Short mmCIF file of C-alpha atoms and ligand atoms in Angstrom, two decimals:
data_model
loop_
_atom_site.label_atom_id
_atom_site.label_comp_id
_atom_site.label_asym_id
_atom_site.label_seq_id
_atom_site.Cartn_x
_atom_site.Cartn_y
_atom_site.Cartn_z
CA MET U 1 0.00 0.00 0.00
CA PRO U 2 1.30 3.42 -0.80
CA GLY U 3 1.63 5.43 2.37
CA MET U 4 -0.94 7.93 3.55
CA SER U 5 1.49 10.66 2.67
CA THR U 6 0.78 10.13 -1.03
CA ARG U 7 -2.89 10.88 -0.52
CA PRO U 8 -3.74 14.20 -2.09
CA VAL U 9 -5.16 16.91 0.12
CA ARG U 10 -8.65 17.90 -0.94
CA LEU U 11 -8.68 21.66 -1.46
CA ILE U 12 -12.09 23.23 -1.93
CA ALA U 13 -12.89 26.94 -2.30
CA LEU U 14 -16.46 28.01 -1.57
CA MET U 15 -17.15 31.14 -3.52
CA ASN U 16 -19.91 33.43 -4.69
CA GLN U 17 -19.48 37.17 -5.03
CA LYS U 18 -23.07 37.63 -3.94
CA GLY U 19 -23.48 38.20 -0.20
CA GLY U 20 -25.58 36.16 2.19
CA VAL U 21 -26.11 33.15 -0.06
CA GLY U 22 -24.85 30.50 2.39
CA LYS U 23 -21.08 30.34 1.74
CA THR U 24 -20.05 30.36 5.39
CA THR U 25 -22.86 28.08 6.55
CA THR U 26 -21.92 25.58 3.83
CA THR U 27 -18.17 25.80 4.46
CA VAL U 28 -18.47 25.25 8.20
CA ASN U 29 -21.07 22.51 8.14
CA LEU U 30 -19.60 20.57 5.21
CA ALA U 31 -16.23 20.75 6.96
CA ALA U 32 -17.84 19.49 10.15
CA ALA U 33 -19.44 16.62 8.23
CA PHE U 34 -16.04 15.65 6.78
CA ALA U 35 -14.45 15.88 10.24
CA ARG U 36 -17.13 13.64 11.73
CA ALA U 37 -16.32 11.09 9.04
CA GLY U 38 -12.74 11.05 10.32
CA ARG U 39 -11.11 13.42 7.85
CA ARG U 40 -8.66 15.89 9.36
CA THR U 41 -10.25 19.09 8.18
CA LEU U 42 -9.22 22.74 8.17
CA VAL U 43 -11.52 25.68 7.53
CA VAL U 44 -9.72 28.74 6.20
CA ASP U 45 -11.62 31.92 6.94
CA LEU U 46 -10.73 34.28 4.09
CA ASP U 47 -13.42 36.81 4.94
CA PRO U 48 -12.65 39.94 7.00
CA GLN U 49 -16.15 39.55 8.49
CA ALA U 50 -14.71 36.48 10.29
CA HIS U 51 -18.06 34.71 10.37
CA ALA U 52 -16.60 31.25 9.84
CA SER U 53 -14.22 31.80 12.77
CA LEU U 54 -17.09 32.86 14.99
CA HIS U 55 -19.23 29.95 13.79
CA LEU U 56 -16.44 27.62 14.90
CA GLY U 57 -16.19 29.24 18.32
CA VAL U 58 -13.26 31.58 17.71
CA ASP U 59 -13.82 35.21 18.66
CA SER U 60 -11.60 37.06 16.23
CA ALA U 61 -11.59 40.19 18.41
CA THR U 62 -9.40 38.34 20.92
CA LEU U 63 -6.82 37.10 18.39
CA GLU U 64 -3.33 38.46 18.17
CA ARG U 65 -2.66 36.85 14.82
CA SER U 66 -4.78 35.48 12.01
CA VAL U 67 -4.70 34.37 8.40
CA TYR U 68 -3.91 38.02 7.64
CA ASP U 69 -0.46 37.73 9.26
CA LEU U 70 0.21 34.50 7.37
CA LEU U 71 -0.74 36.06 4.04
CA LEU U 72 1.71 38.87 4.70
CA ASP U 73 4.39 36.40 5.77
CA PRO U 74 3.73 32.76 4.77
CA SER U 75 6.94 31.71 6.58
CA LEU U 76 5.27 32.32 9.96
CA ASP U 77 4.28 29.19 11.88
CA ALA U 78 0.64 28.48 10.95
CA GLY U 79 0.39 26.04 13.84
CA GLY U 80 0.47 28.93 16.30
CA ILE U 81 -2.44 30.64 14.55
CA ILE U 82 -4.71 27.71 13.72
CA ARG U 83 -7.32 26.92 16.39
CA ARG U 84 -9.01 23.66 17.22
CA ALA U 85 -12.80 23.78 16.90
CA THR U 86 -13.86 20.17 17.51
CA GLU U 87 -12.38 16.74 16.92
CA ASN U 88 -10.67 16.65 13.49
CA LEU U 89 -11.82 20.20 12.78
CA ASP U 90 -9.52 23.23 12.91
CA VAL U 91 -9.91 26.80 11.75
CA LEU U 92 -7.39 29.26 10.41
CA PRO U 93 -9.20 32.34 11.68
CA SER U 94 -9.68 35.74 10.17
CA THR U 95 -9.70 39.21 11.68
CA THR U 96 -11.06 42.50 10.37
CA ASP U 97 -7.57 43.69 9.37
CA LEU U 98 -7.74 41.10 6.58
CA ALA U 99 -9.62 43.80 4.68
CA ALA U 100 -6.28 45.61 4.30
CA ALA U 101 -4.55 42.64 2.67
CA GLU U 102 -5.53 43.78 -0.80
CA ILE U 103 -3.65 47.05 -0.36
CA ASP U 104 -0.80 45.59 1.70
CA LEU U 105 -0.04 42.98 -0.95
CA ALA U 106 -0.70 45.12 -4.03
CA ALA U 107 2.99 45.50 -4.90
CA GLU U 108 3.98 41.88 -4.22
CA PRO U 109 4.61 39.86 -7.39
CA ASP U 110 3.46 36.65 -5.66
CA ARG U 111 0.35 38.21 -4.12
CA LEU U 112 -1.99 35.66 -5.69
CA LYS U 113 0.05 32.73 -4.42
CA ARG U 114 0.24 33.53 -0.72
CA LEU U 115 -2.48 31.12 0.39
CA GLU U 116 -0.94 28.39 -1.75
CA ALA U 117 2.36 28.98 0.07
CA ILE U 118 0.60 28.66 3.43
CA PHE U 119 -0.91 25.33 2.34
CA ALA U 120 2.44 24.06 1.10
CA ALA U 121 3.89 24.71 4.55
CA LEU U 122 1.05 22.70 6.14
CA GLY U 123 2.12 19.61 4.18
CA ASP U 124 -0.16 16.65 4.83
CA ARG U 125 -1.40 17.81 8.18
CA TYR U 126 -4.96 17.89 6.83
CA ASP U 127 -6.99 15.62 4.56
CA HIS U 128 -9.39 18.38 3.55
CA ILE U 129 -9.06 22.16 3.47
CA LEU U 130 -12.17 24.27 2.87
CA ILE U 131 -11.80 27.95 2.06
CA ASP U 132 -14.61 30.35 2.96
CA CYS U 133 -14.26 33.22 0.48
CA PRO U 134 -15.59 36.73 1.04
CA PRO U 135 -18.50 38.09 -1.06
CA SER U 136 -16.27 39.76 -3.64
CA LEU U 137 -13.94 38.79 -6.45
CA GLY U 138 -10.86 40.59 -5.15
CA LEU U 139 -7.41 39.46 -4.12
CA LEU U 140 -8.62 37.24 -1.27
CA THR U 141 -10.98 35.22 -3.44
CA LEU U 142 -8.32 34.99 -6.15
CA ASN U 143 -5.90 33.60 -3.53
CA GLY U 144 -8.58 31.03 -2.73
CA LEU U 145 -8.93 30.12 -6.40
CA ALA U 146 -5.16 29.87 -6.80
CA ALA U 147 -4.77 27.55 -3.79
CA ALA U 148 -7.82 25.33 -4.42
CA ARG U 149 -8.34 22.41 -6.80
CA GLU U 150 -12.11 22.37 -6.56
CA VAL U 151 -14.77 25.06 -6.36
CA ILE U 152 -18.21 24.86 -4.80
CA ILE U 153 -20.74 27.60 -5.45
CA PRO U 154 -23.28 28.04 -2.65
CA MET U 155 -26.34 29.88 -3.89
CA GLN U 156 -30.06 30.31 -3.66
CA ALA U 157 -32.39 29.31 -6.44
CA HIS U 158 -33.53 32.83 -7.30
CA PHE U 159 -34.27 34.18 -10.71
CA LEU U 160 -31.02 36.10 -11.06
CA ALA U 161 -29.01 33.08 -9.99
CA LEU U 162 -28.24 31.89 -13.47
CA GLN U 163 -26.78 35.19 -14.55
CA GLY U 164 -24.59 35.22 -11.43
CA VAL U 165 -23.40 31.68 -12.10
CA GLY U 166 -22.34 32.63 -15.62
CA LYS U 167 -20.20 35.43 -14.20
CA LEU U 168 -18.73 33.16 -11.56
CA MET U 169 -17.79 30.56 -14.14
CA GLU U 170 -16.00 33.23 -16.16
CA THR U 171 -13.99 34.19 -13.06
CA VAL U 172 -13.06 30.56 -12.51
CA ARG U 173 -12.10 30.23 -16.16
CA LEU U 174 -9.90 33.29 -15.85
CA ALA U 175 -8.22 31.87 -12.75
CA SER U 176 -7.73 28.52 -14.43
CA ARG U 177 -6.24 30.09 -17.56
CA SER U 178 -3.96 32.54 -15.85
CA PHE U 179 -2.66 30.73 -12.77
CA ASN U 180 -4.38 27.47 -11.84
CA PRO U 181 -5.06 25.14 -14.80
CA ARG U 182 -6.17 22.27 -12.53
CA LEU U 183 -9.07 24.22 -11.04
CA ARG U 184 -12.41 22.44 -11.44
CA VAL U 185 -15.94 23.42 -10.45
CA LEU U 186 -17.60 20.64 -8.46
CA GLY U 187 -20.97 22.27 -8.57
CA VAL U 188 -23.61 24.31 -6.85
CA VAL U 189 -25.00 23.79 -3.35
CA LEU U 190 -28.53 25.14 -3.14
CA CYS U 191 -28.94 26.91 0.19
CA MET U 192 -32.09 27.96 2.07
CA HIS U 193 -33.99 25.83 -0.38
CA ASP U 194 -37.75 25.56 -0.57
CA PRO U 195 -38.56 22.32 -2.41
CA THR U 196 -42.24 23.30 -2.72
CA SER U 197 -41.50 26.43 -4.73
CA THR U 198 -42.24 26.10 -8.44
CA HIS U 199 -39.94 29.01 -9.12
CA ALA U 200 -37.02 27.33 -7.35
CA ARG U 201 -37.61 24.18 -9.37
CA GLU U 202 -37.48 26.18 -12.58
CA VAL U 203 -34.22 27.83 -11.57
CA VAL U 204 -32.70 24.44 -10.72
CA ALA U 205 -33.75 23.12 -14.13
CA ASP U 206 -32.15 26.16 -15.80
CA LEU U 207 -28.94 25.58 -13.85
CA GLU U 208 -28.84 21.94 -14.85
CA GLY U 209 -29.41 22.99 -18.44
CA PHE U 210 -26.50 25.41 -18.21
CA PHE U 211 -24.15 22.70 -16.94
CA GLU U 212 -25.39 20.10 -19.43
CA ALA U 213 -24.83 22.53 -22.30
CA GLY U 214 -21.15 22.80 -21.34
CA ARG U 215 -20.37 19.07 -21.07
CA ASP U 216 -18.45 18.81 -24.33
CA GLN U 217 -16.45 22.00 -23.88
CA ASP U 218 -13.10 22.15 -22.19
CA THR U 219 -14.02 24.40 -19.30
CA PRO U 220 -13.38 24.17 -15.54
CA TRP U 221 -17.12 23.51 -15.06
CA ARG U 222 -17.33 20.73 -17.58
CA TYR U 223 -18.27 18.19 -14.88
CA ALA U 224 -20.14 20.55 -12.57
CA ARG U 225 -23.67 19.85 -11.42
CA VAL U 226 -26.26 20.77 -8.84
CA LEU U 227 -25.11 18.88 -5.76
CA ARG U 228 -27.72 16.83 -3.92
CA PRO U 229 -29.58 17.17 -1.75
CA PRO U 230 -30.41 20.87 -1.67
CA VAL U 231 -30.07 22.35 1.82
CA ARG U 232 -33.52 23.12 3.10
CA ARG U 233 -34.26 26.39 4.84
CA ASN U 234 -33.79 25.50 8.48
CA ILE U 235 -33.79 27.95 11.36
CA LYS U 236 -31.34 25.78 13.34
CA LEU U 237 -28.69 26.54 10.72
CA ALA U 238 -29.20 30.26 11.33
CA GLU U 239 -29.09 29.84 15.10
CA CYS U 240 -25.98 27.74 15.56
CA PRO U 241 -23.32 30.36 14.62
CA SER U 242 -24.18 32.49 17.62
CA PHE U 243 -23.40 29.50 19.84
CA GLY U 244 -20.07 28.94 18.12
CA GLN U 245 -21.24 25.47 17.13
CA THR U 246 -21.70 23.54 13.92
CA ILE U 247 -25.14 22.13 13.17
CA PHE U 248 -23.91 18.67 14.22
CA ASP U 249 -23.20 19.87 17.75
CA TYR U 250 -26.08 22.31 18.02
CA ALA U 251 -28.93 20.31 16.49
CA PRO U 252 -27.70 16.97 15.15
CA ASP U 253 -31.19 15.81 14.17
CA ALA U 254 -32.20 18.99 12.36
CA PRO U 255 -32.87 18.93 8.59
CA GLY U 256 -29.79 21.13 8.13
CA ALA U 257 -27.55 18.46 9.67
CA GLN U 258 -29.12 15.75 7.51
CA ASP U 259 -28.69 17.76 4.33
CA TYR U 260 -25.07 18.72 4.88
CA ALA U 261 -24.19 15.20 6.00
CA ALA U 262 -25.74 13.80 2.82
CA ILE U 263 -23.90 16.23 0.53
CA ALA U 264 -20.62 15.43 2.28
CA GLU U 265 -21.26 11.71 1.94
CA GLY U 266 -21.76 11.99 -1.81
CA LEU U 267 -18.67 14.13 -2.26
CA THR U 268 -16.58 11.76 -0.16
CA ARG U 269 -17.72 8.69 -2.08
CA GLU U 270 -16.61 10.26 -5.35
CA TRP U 271 -13.38 11.57 -3.92
CA ASP U 272 -12.39 8.23 -2.42
CA ALA U 273 -13.12 6.44 -5.68
CA LEU U 274 -11.05 8.96 -7.59
CA VAL U 275 -8.12 8.79 -5.18
CA ALA U 276 -8.19 4.98 -5.24
CA LYS U 277 -8.03 5.00 -9.03
CA LEU U 278 -5.22 7.49 -9.10
CA ALA U 279 -3.29 5.47 -6.52
CA SER U 280 -3.64 2.19 -8.42
CA ALA U 281 -3.09 3.60 -11.87
CA ALA U 282 0.20 3.05 -13.58
CA SER U 283 2.44 6.03 -14.19
CA PRO U 284 1.77 8.50 -15.67
CA ALA U 285 -1.24 9.21 -13.49
CA PRO U 286 -4.52 9.43 -15.37
CA THR U 287 -5.70 12.87 -16.24
CA HIS U 288 -8.93 14.42 -15.22
CA ALA U 289 -10.71 13.27 -18.34
CA GLN U 290 -9.52 9.66 -18.12
CA VAL U 291 -10.87 8.81 -14.69
CA SER U 292 -14.51 8.07 -14.19
CA THR U 293 -16.46 7.94 -10.98
CA PRO U 294 -19.40 5.70 -10.07
CA GLY U 295 -22.72 6.83 -11.41
CA ARG U 296 -21.21 9.50 -13.57
CA GLN U 297 -19.60 9.77 -16.92
CA ALA U 298 -16.76 11.84 -15.67
CA PRO U 299 -14.95 12.69 -12.46
CA VAL U 300 -15.66 15.66 -10.29
CA ALA U 301 -12.06 16.79 -10.40
CA SER U 302 -8.51 15.72 -10.52
CA PRO U 303 -6.92 15.74 -7.09
CA GLY U 304 -3.89 17.18 -8.77
CA ALA U 305 -0.29 16.27 -9.22
CA GLU U 306 0.15 15.21 -5.60
CA ALA U 307 -1.46 11.90 -6.45
CA SER U 308 1.29 10.96 -8.83
CA ALA U 309 4.09 11.90 -6.47
N1 ATP Q 1 -30.36 26.56 5.03
C1 ATP Q 1 -30.51 27.67 5.77
N2 ATP Q 1 -31.65 27.89 6.46
C2 ATP Q 1 -31.80 29.02 7.19
N3 ATP Q 1 -30.89 29.99 7.30
C3 ATP Q 1 -29.72 29.83 6.62
C4 ATP Q 1 -29.48 28.67 5.83
N4 ATP Q 1 -28.23 28.81 5.27
C5 ATP Q 1 -27.76 29.99 5.69
N5 ATP Q 1 -28.64 30.62 6.51
C6 ATP Q 1 -28.50 31.94 7.14
O1 ATP Q 1 -28.45 32.90 6.10
C7 ATP Q 1 -27.54 33.95 6.40
C8 ATP Q 1 -26.46 34.02 5.32
O2 ATP Q 1 -25.73 32.81 5.31
P1 ATP Q 1 -24.13 32.80 5.27
O3 ATP Q 1 -23.57 33.71 6.30
O4 ATP Q 1 -23.71 31.39 5.29
O5 ATP Q 1 -23.92 33.43 3.83
P2 ATP Q 1 -22.57 33.96 3.19
O6 ATP Q 1 -22.71 33.76 1.73
O7 ATP Q 1 -21.40 33.38 3.86
O8 ATP Q 1 -22.67 35.52 3.55
P3 ATP Q 1 -21.49 36.60 3.28
O9 ATP Q 1 -21.56 36.89 1.81
O10 ATP Q 1 -21.88 37.78 4.13
O11 ATP Q 1 -20.20 35.98 3.69
C9 ATP Q 1 -26.97 33.60 7.77
O12 ATP Q 1 -27.70 34.27 8.76
C10 ATP Q 1 -27.20 32.11 7.88
O13 ATP Q 1 -27.32 31.68 9.22
MG1 MG Q 2 -19.75 34.34 4.68
#
């Protein structure tokens, strides 16, 4: 058996430039679901609002150092800044001064690659790293897209959603063309979903049509889809951040816990199948397009070059 050290780290950025769509809720609770399944998981809070930190019980007002300091100097020891949230679940917290990073780093030639450098220094300490991006497409989100391999778009099934998704895909395409060719869009997580709404169903159908229409084109969203199940609107999900708890600690039987656990399970099944194939494949490692996953014609993403190391 190849050692655990050859296992690729799963790097997922959760992004949407629209505010309040469920990015942080999805990042924190998907990460918690992975952690509960035994994966060593890190949440990176890339938002100066520091909501993910708070959600995981870290009050950013009390922190001396945060992801901001690491972005300015990736040679700092991340271990001294990362906080433990629950078993298998850590957070690299944010503080409000992160808002200055854009200006502080403006003149640095490697300003897009700072988060990637932080991850490189972490080595194989984590199985999964989830990045909670801010609601903008600035330097912080671009650092997330440079450091990630996979992208998840949390969103609500509203009528302007499709237009927003088109713009997001163009941003991902730009990132993939200019600095991260391995970037792949996993898909959309529908947040605050109302399954009884006809309108929501129409928007979901439109989204699926958009993804289907791109299947034969070489884009980062070629294999993207609407991830199942949608996350139902559930007041417990809105309550748990103020207790500094994930949904699994706050209300483990709530619909929100069931939905995030089910999404995580599906993602993990595909990931494990993909990693197993990459590990058993002869050199050179199969490319993204050559590996297939159960129940699908194509993989969700290539775990990247680490798998062939
Ligand atoms: N499924 C859900 N049911 C009920 N409330 C939800 C659900 N998902 C998220 N919320 C609530 O909706 C609000 C916005 O969610 P969240 O903070 O996750 O969005 P965001 O995209 O991270 O926002 P921002 O753009 O400000 O970072 C929060 O108050 C959150 O608790
Ligand atoms: Mg947020």
